[in-house]
């Protein structure tokens, strides 16, 4: 009788372990994305991209729980706490924008749940500390893109620059990063203005910029709200050069900006101009895979760099989850810690935006292979060699 009981217990244990020695618990990925609100043009392609991600990784089922934070910081934090406490997620991906992502850090670090942000500011992962130990991100750091802009300005003969950016962490961060590199390229910042993402007029700020008579204007914004200063400057007759950040690299910006954004220069991830890249570009193959899958699902020309940030988060998880599964089972603190460690150990992983190599002090892992300069020409993106 005891032998039968032992056999039944063994069979039950094997069933729980899926006959393979590892628990068959689902992996829950929590996502907070700005699918509505001012950042919707960024968040919608990110949300769409999750529908293309694998539902099984390392032999385990993966569930994606997606919540809309409506581009609102308070909602993003509430979403994060809900994903952790109610949905018991193993990792959080989000948010779309910098202020939301910065606000989410406390929640994930307290719960010791790894997070992969799809927002740009370096402050999301720097300086490394006990909280940011749990946080990673996929978009290029602002300093990398700021250097690309400053170098291009120098080559174009620009000497004076006016800056106008969002009155939030994104705009402040971009001003700080551009200021770090401007002088080294012989650039003088002659105006520094701010506006809110939801503003409908920037006439006052534009008049101050016009009075400074800059050779070029850099707009530190993202999504469709970044078109407002440029359209207003054009209306006022400004004829200098325009630069935008990689925060505008989607077709909605082209649609809203129209003729007013023609000739604009910006840095972007390789995915934006993948078909124009040299054949030996290290991200061309991986970026092309994403573009092909996205356009097959959502139509030709529908892809944007922002969806690429979500795709790269998915690639990081596909690389890290099998490693973490060797140490612990999903749904446990041990698995979350192992997943954090595995993300930190990713090496030379090609993505839509570049090649990722993480380390304990670098939770972005991208280098100069992750950016190209682009010009808006006849309503399309043109690669600038």
PDB file of C-alpha atoms in Angstrom, residues 11-178:
ATOM      1  CA  UNK A  11       3.065  10.559 -10.695  1.00  0.00           C
ATOM      2  CA  UNK A  12       1.374  13.664  -9.260  1.00  0.00           C
ATOM      3  CA  UNK A  13       4.725  15.382  -8.856  1.00  0.00           C
ATOM      4  CA  UNK A  14       5.706  14.509 -12.398  1.00  0.00           C
ATOM      5  CA  UNK A  15       2.431  15.921 -13.672  1.00  0.00           C
ATOM      6  CA  UNK A  16       3.008  19.168 -11.802  1.00  0.00           C
ATOM      7  CA  UNK A  17       6.475  19.395 -13.284  1.00  0.00           C
ATOM      8  CA  UNK A  18       5.203  18.641 -16.757  1.00  0.00           C
ATOM      9  CA  UNK A  19       7.339  15.452 -16.822  1.00  0.00           C
ATOM     10  CA  UNK A  20      10.299  17.695 -17.579  1.00  0.00           C
ATOM     11  CA  UNK A  21      11.653  18.724 -14.195  1.00  0.00           C
ATOM     12  CA  UNK A  22      10.500  22.346 -14.444  1.00  0.00           C
ATOM     13  CA  UNK A  23       7.211  23.787 -13.296  1.00  0.00           C
ATOM     14  CA  UNK A  24       4.701  24.573 -16.002  1.00  0.00           C
ATOM     15  CA  UNK A  25       3.528  27.858 -14.488  1.00  0.00           C
ATOM     16  CA  UNK A  26       2.758  30.620 -16.970  1.00  0.00           C
ATOM     17  CA  UNK A  27       5.088  33.570 -17.374  1.00  0.00           C
ATOM     18  CA  UNK A  28       3.159  36.796 -16.891  1.00  0.00           C
ATOM     19  CA  UNK A  29       4.432  39.924 -18.630  1.00  0.00           C
ATOM     20  CA  UNK A  30       2.747  43.123 -17.457  1.00  0.00           C
ATOM     21  CA  UNK A  31       2.639  46.062 -19.859  1.00  0.00           C
ATOM     22  CA  UNK A  32       1.718  49.694 -19.190  1.00  0.00           C
ATOM     23  CA  UNK A  33       1.551  51.584 -22.472  1.00  0.00           C
ATOM     24  CA  UNK A  34       0.328  55.060 -23.476  1.00  0.00           C
ATOM     25  CA  UNK A  35      -2.281  53.918 -25.993  1.00  0.00           C
ATOM     26  CA  UNK A  36      -4.365  57.077 -25.491  1.00  0.00           C
ATOM     27  CA  UNK A  37      -3.574  60.662 -24.526  1.00  0.00           C
ATOM     28  CA  UNK A  38      -0.844  62.944 -25.928  1.00  0.00           C
ATOM     29  CA  UNK A  39       1.625  60.067 -26.386  1.00  0.00           C
ATOM     30  CA  UNK A  40      -0.839  57.790 -28.201  1.00  0.00           C
ATOM     31  CA  UNK A  41       1.039  58.024 -31.507  1.00  0.00           C
ATOM     32  CA  UNK A  42       3.961  56.398 -29.704  1.00  0.00           C
ATOM     33  CA  UNK A  43       2.002  53.964 -27.567  1.00  0.00           C
ATOM     34  CA  UNK A  44      -0.315  52.512 -30.211  1.00  0.00           C
ATOM     35  CA  UNK A  45       2.468  50.915 -32.306  1.00  0.00           C
ATOM     36  CA  UNK A  46       3.988  49.607 -29.077  1.00  0.00           C
ATOM     37  CA  UNK A  47       0.693  48.041 -28.063  1.00  0.00           C
ATOM     38  CA  UNK A  48       0.289  46.584 -31.565  1.00  0.00           C
ATOM     39  CA  UNK A  49       3.745  45.036 -31.378  1.00  0.00           C
ATOM     40  CA  UNK A  50       2.843  42.887 -28.376  1.00  0.00           C
ATOM     41  CA  UNK A  51       0.358  41.039 -30.576  1.00  0.00           C
ATOM     42  CA  UNK A  52       3.343  39.823 -32.629  1.00  0.00           C
ATOM     43  CA  UNK A  53       5.296  38.430 -29.695  1.00  0.00           C
ATOM     44  CA  UNK A  54       5.625  34.709 -28.951  1.00  0.00           C
ATOM     45  CA  UNK A  55       3.123  33.124 -26.583  1.00  0.00           C
ATOM     46  CA  UNK A  56       5.651  30.510 -25.528  1.00  0.00           C
ATOM     47  CA  UNK A  57       9.271  31.025 -24.472  1.00  0.00           C
ATOM     48  CA  UNK A  58      11.562  28.303 -23.196  1.00  0.00           C
ATOM     49  CA  UNK A  59       8.683  25.840 -23.282  1.00  0.00           C
ATOM     50  CA  UNK A  60       6.560  27.992 -20.964  1.00  0.00           C
ATOM     51  CA  UNK A  61       3.340  29.773 -21.864  1.00  0.00           C
ATOM     52  CA  UNK A  62       3.620  33.572 -21.842  1.00  0.00           C
ATOM     53  CA  UNK A  63       0.688  35.874 -21.030  1.00  0.00           C
ATOM     54  CA  UNK A  64       0.851  39.588 -21.892  1.00  0.00           C
ATOM     55  CA  UNK A  65      -1.364  41.710 -19.628  1.00  0.00           C
ATOM     56  CA  UNK A  66      -1.633  45.121 -21.313  1.00  0.00           C
ATOM     57  CA  UNK A  67      -3.002  48.208 -19.544  1.00  0.00           C
ATOM     58  CA  UNK A  68      -3.391  51.722 -20.966  1.00  0.00           C
ATOM     59  CA  UNK A  69      -1.919  54.501 -18.815  1.00  0.00           C
ATOM     60  CA  UNK A  70      -3.429  57.237 -21.046  1.00  0.00           C
ATOM     61  CA  UNK A  71      -0.073  59.091 -21.072  1.00  0.00           C
ATOM     62  CA  UNK A  72      -0.653  59.895 -17.384  1.00  0.00           C
ATOM     63  CA  UNK A  73       1.994  59.448 -14.706  1.00  0.00           C
ATOM     64  CA  UNK A  74      -0.399  58.628 -11.867  1.00  0.00           C
ATOM     65  CA  UNK A  75      -2.186  56.017 -13.978  1.00  0.00           C
ATOM     66  CA  UNK A  76       1.130  54.462 -14.990  1.00  0.00           C
ATOM     67  CA  UNK A  77       2.060  53.954 -11.344  1.00  0.00           C
ATOM     68  CA  UNK A  78      -1.401  52.556 -10.544  1.00  0.00           C
ATOM     69  CA  UNK A  79      -1.090  50.170 -13.498  1.00  0.00           C
ATOM     70  CA  UNK A  80       2.299  49.005 -12.293  1.00  0.00           C
ATOM     71  CA  UNK A  81       1.069  48.257  -8.801  1.00  0.00           C
ATOM     72  CA  UNK A  82      -1.998  46.472 -10.191  1.00  0.00           C
ATOM     73  CA  UNK A  83       0.129  44.327 -12.497  1.00  0.00           C
ATOM     74  CA  UNK A  84       2.377  43.360  -9.599  1.00  0.00           C
ATOM     75  CA  UNK A  85      -0.210  42.772  -6.869  1.00  0.00           C
ATOM     76  CA  UNK A  86      -3.226  41.486  -8.814  1.00  0.00           C
ATOM     77  CA  UNK A  87      -1.701  39.870 -11.898  1.00  0.00           C
ATOM     78  CA  UNK A  88       1.478  38.645 -10.167  1.00  0.00           C
ATOM     79  CA  UNK A  89       3.618  39.558 -13.176  1.00  0.00           C
ATOM     80  CA  UNK A  90       7.201  38.363 -13.505  1.00  0.00           C
ATOM     81  CA  UNK A  91       8.313  41.458 -15.400  1.00  0.00           C
ATOM     82  CA  UNK A  92       6.894  44.883 -16.236  1.00  0.00           C
ATOM     83  CA  UNK A  93       7.355  46.481 -19.663  1.00  0.00           C
ATOM     84  CA  UNK A  94       6.670  50.213 -19.930  1.00  0.00           C
ATOM     85  CA  UNK A  95       5.883  52.907 -20.035  1.00  0.00           C
ATOM     86  CA  UNK A  96       5.921  54.731 -23.351  1.00  0.00           C
ATOM     87  CA  UNK A  97       7.174  58.079 -22.054  1.00  0.00           C
ATOM     88  CA  UNK A  98       9.907  59.226 -19.688  1.00  0.00           C
ATOM     89  CA  UNK A  99       7.827  60.815 -16.872  1.00  0.00           C
ATOM     90  CA  UNK A 100       5.697  57.673 -16.544  1.00  0.00           C
ATOM     91  CA  UNK A 101       8.709  55.362 -16.581  1.00  0.00           C
ATOM     92  CA  UNK A 102      10.550  57.373 -13.934  1.00  0.00           C
ATOM     93  CA  UNK A 103       7.465  57.292 -11.711  1.00  0.00           C
ATOM     94  CA  UNK A 104       7.183  53.507 -12.039  1.00  0.00           C
ATOM     95  CA  UNK A 105      10.683  52.795 -10.713  1.00  0.00           C
ATOM     96  CA  UNK A 106       9.741  52.905  -7.017  1.00  0.00           C
ATOM     97  CA  UNK A 107       6.942  50.371  -7.493  1.00  0.00           C
ATOM     98  CA  UNK A 108       9.039  47.780  -9.331  1.00  0.00           C
ATOM     99  CA  UNK A 109      12.092  48.179  -7.095  1.00  0.00           C
ATOM    100  CA  UNK A 110       9.996  47.787  -3.932  1.00  0.00           C
ATOM    101  CA  UNK A 111       8.469  44.590  -5.305  1.00  0.00           C
ATOM    102  CA  UNK A 112      11.781  43.461  -6.836  1.00  0.00           C
ATOM    103  CA  UNK A 113      10.213  42.923 -10.240  1.00  0.00           C
ATOM    104  CA  UNK A 114      12.380  43.645 -13.304  1.00  0.00           C
ATOM    105  CA  UNK A 115      11.173  46.394 -15.616  1.00  0.00           C
ATOM    106  CA  UNK A 116      12.003  47.206 -19.239  1.00  0.00           C
ATOM    107  CA  UNK A 117      11.125  50.782 -20.175  1.00  0.00           C
ATOM    108  CA  UNK A 118      10.272  51.888 -23.714  1.00  0.00           C
ATOM    109  CA  UNK A 119      11.131  55.531 -22.933  1.00  0.00           C
ATOM    110  CA  UNK A 120      14.320  57.356 -23.803  1.00  0.00           C
ATOM    111  CA  UNK A 121      15.786  59.324 -20.894  1.00  0.00           C
ATOM    112  CA  UNK A 122      19.060  58.041 -19.479  1.00  0.00           C
ATOM    113  CA  UNK A 123      17.735  58.927 -16.019  1.00  0.00           C
ATOM    114  CA  UNK A 124      15.560  55.828 -16.188  1.00  0.00           C
ATOM    115  CA  UNK A 125      18.665  53.652 -15.816  1.00  0.00           C
ATOM    116  CA  UNK A 126      21.299  56.130 -14.599  1.00  0.00           C
ATOM    117  CA  UNK A 127      22.945  56.545 -12.196  1.00  0.00           C
ATOM    118  CA  UNK A 128      22.883  52.890 -11.256  1.00  0.00           C
ATOM    119  CA  UNK A 129      21.621  52.363  -7.700  1.00  0.00           C
ATOM    120  CA  UNK A 130      19.582  49.887  -5.657  1.00  0.00           C
ATOM    121  CA  UNK A 131      16.338  50.949  -7.369  1.00  0.00           C
ATOM    122  CA  UNK A 132      17.634  51.104 -10.947  1.00  0.00           C
ATOM    123  CA  UNK A 133      19.206  47.708 -10.475  1.00  0.00           C
ATOM    124  CA  UNK A 134      15.757  46.382 -11.439  1.00  0.00           C
ATOM    125  CA  UNK A 135      15.253  48.663 -14.443  1.00  0.00           C
ATOM    126  CA  UNK A 136      16.321  48.279 -18.084  1.00  0.00           C
ATOM    127  CA  UNK A 137      15.341  50.158 -21.230  1.00  0.00           C
ATOM    128  CA  UNK A 138      15.444  49.743 -24.992  1.00  0.00           C
ATOM    129  CA  UNK A 139      15.447  53.269 -26.559  1.00  0.00           C
ATOM    130  CA  UNK A 140      18.743  54.980 -27.249  1.00  0.00           C
ATOM    131  CA  UNK A 141      19.979  57.378 -24.566  1.00  0.00           C
ATOM    132  CA  UNK A 142      19.429  61.052 -25.231  1.00  0.00           C
ATOM    133  CA  UNK A 143      23.171  61.775 -25.051  1.00  0.00           C
ATOM    134  CA  UNK A 144      23.839  59.399 -27.947  1.00  0.00           C
ATOM    135  CA  UNK A 145      21.243  61.144 -30.080  1.00  0.00           C
ATOM    136  CA  UNK A 146      22.227  64.624 -28.888  1.00  0.00           C
ATOM    137  CA  UNK A 147      25.786  63.986 -30.016  1.00  0.00           C
ATOM    138  CA  UNK A 148      24.528  62.869 -33.429  1.00  0.00           C
ATOM    139  CA  UNK A 149      22.529  66.113 -33.759  1.00  0.00           C
ATOM    140  CA  UNK A 150      25.373  68.350 -32.595  1.00  0.00           C
ATOM    141  CA  UNK A 151      27.818  66.683 -34.976  1.00  0.00           C
ATOM    142  CA  UNK A 152      25.382  67.122 -37.866  1.00  0.00           C
ATOM    143  CA  UNK A 153      24.806  70.770 -36.963  1.00  0.00           C
ATOM    144  CA  UNK A 154      28.540  71.388 -36.970  1.00  0.00           C
ATOM    145  CA  UNK A 155      28.885  69.774 -40.393  1.00  0.00           C
ATOM    146  CA  UNK A 156      26.023  71.966 -41.656  1.00  0.00           C
ATOM    147  CA  UNK A 157      27.754  75.152 -40.506  1.00  0.00           C
ATOM    148  CA  UNK A 158      25.345  75.885 -37.657  1.00  0.00           C
ATOM    149  CA  UNK A 159      26.739  78.202 -34.971  1.00  0.00           C
ATOM    150  CA  UNK A 160      23.713  79.272 -32.898  1.00  0.00           C
ATOM    151  CA  UNK A 161      20.834  77.072 -31.708  1.00  0.00           C
ATOM    152  CA  UNK A 162      17.499  77.755 -30.011  1.00  0.00           C
ATOM    153  CA  UNK A 163      15.946  75.006 -27.921  1.00  0.00           C
ATOM    154  CA  UNK A 164      12.244  74.485 -27.196  1.00  0.00           C
ATOM    155  CA  UNK A 165      11.144  71.331 -25.386  1.00  0.00           C
ATOM    156  CA  UNK A 166       8.447  69.759 -23.248  1.00  0.00           C
ATOM    157  CA  UNK A 167       8.047  71.149 -19.743  1.00  0.00           C
ATOM    158  CA  UNK A 168       8.667  67.724 -18.223  1.00  0.00           C
ATOM    159  CA  UNK A 169      11.455  65.200 -17.677  1.00  0.00           C
ATOM    160  CA  UNK A 170      11.800  64.543 -21.406  1.00  0.00           C
ATOM    161  CA  UNK A 171      12.273  68.177 -22.356  1.00  0.00           C
ATOM    162  CA  UNK A 172      14.536  68.934 -19.404  1.00  0.00           C
ATOM    163  CA  UNK A 173      16.609  65.832 -20.019  1.00  0.00           C
ATOM    164  CA  UNK A 174      17.132  66.660 -23.666  1.00  0.00           C
ATOM    165  CA  UNK A 175      18.178  70.228 -22.906  1.00  0.00           C
ATOM    166  CA  UNK A 176      20.711  68.965 -20.385  1.00  0.00           C
ATOM    167  CA  UNK A 177      22.184  66.373 -22.741  1.00  0.00           C
ATOM    168  CA  UNK A 178      22.369  68.717 -25.725  1.00  0.00           C
TER     169      UNK A 178
END
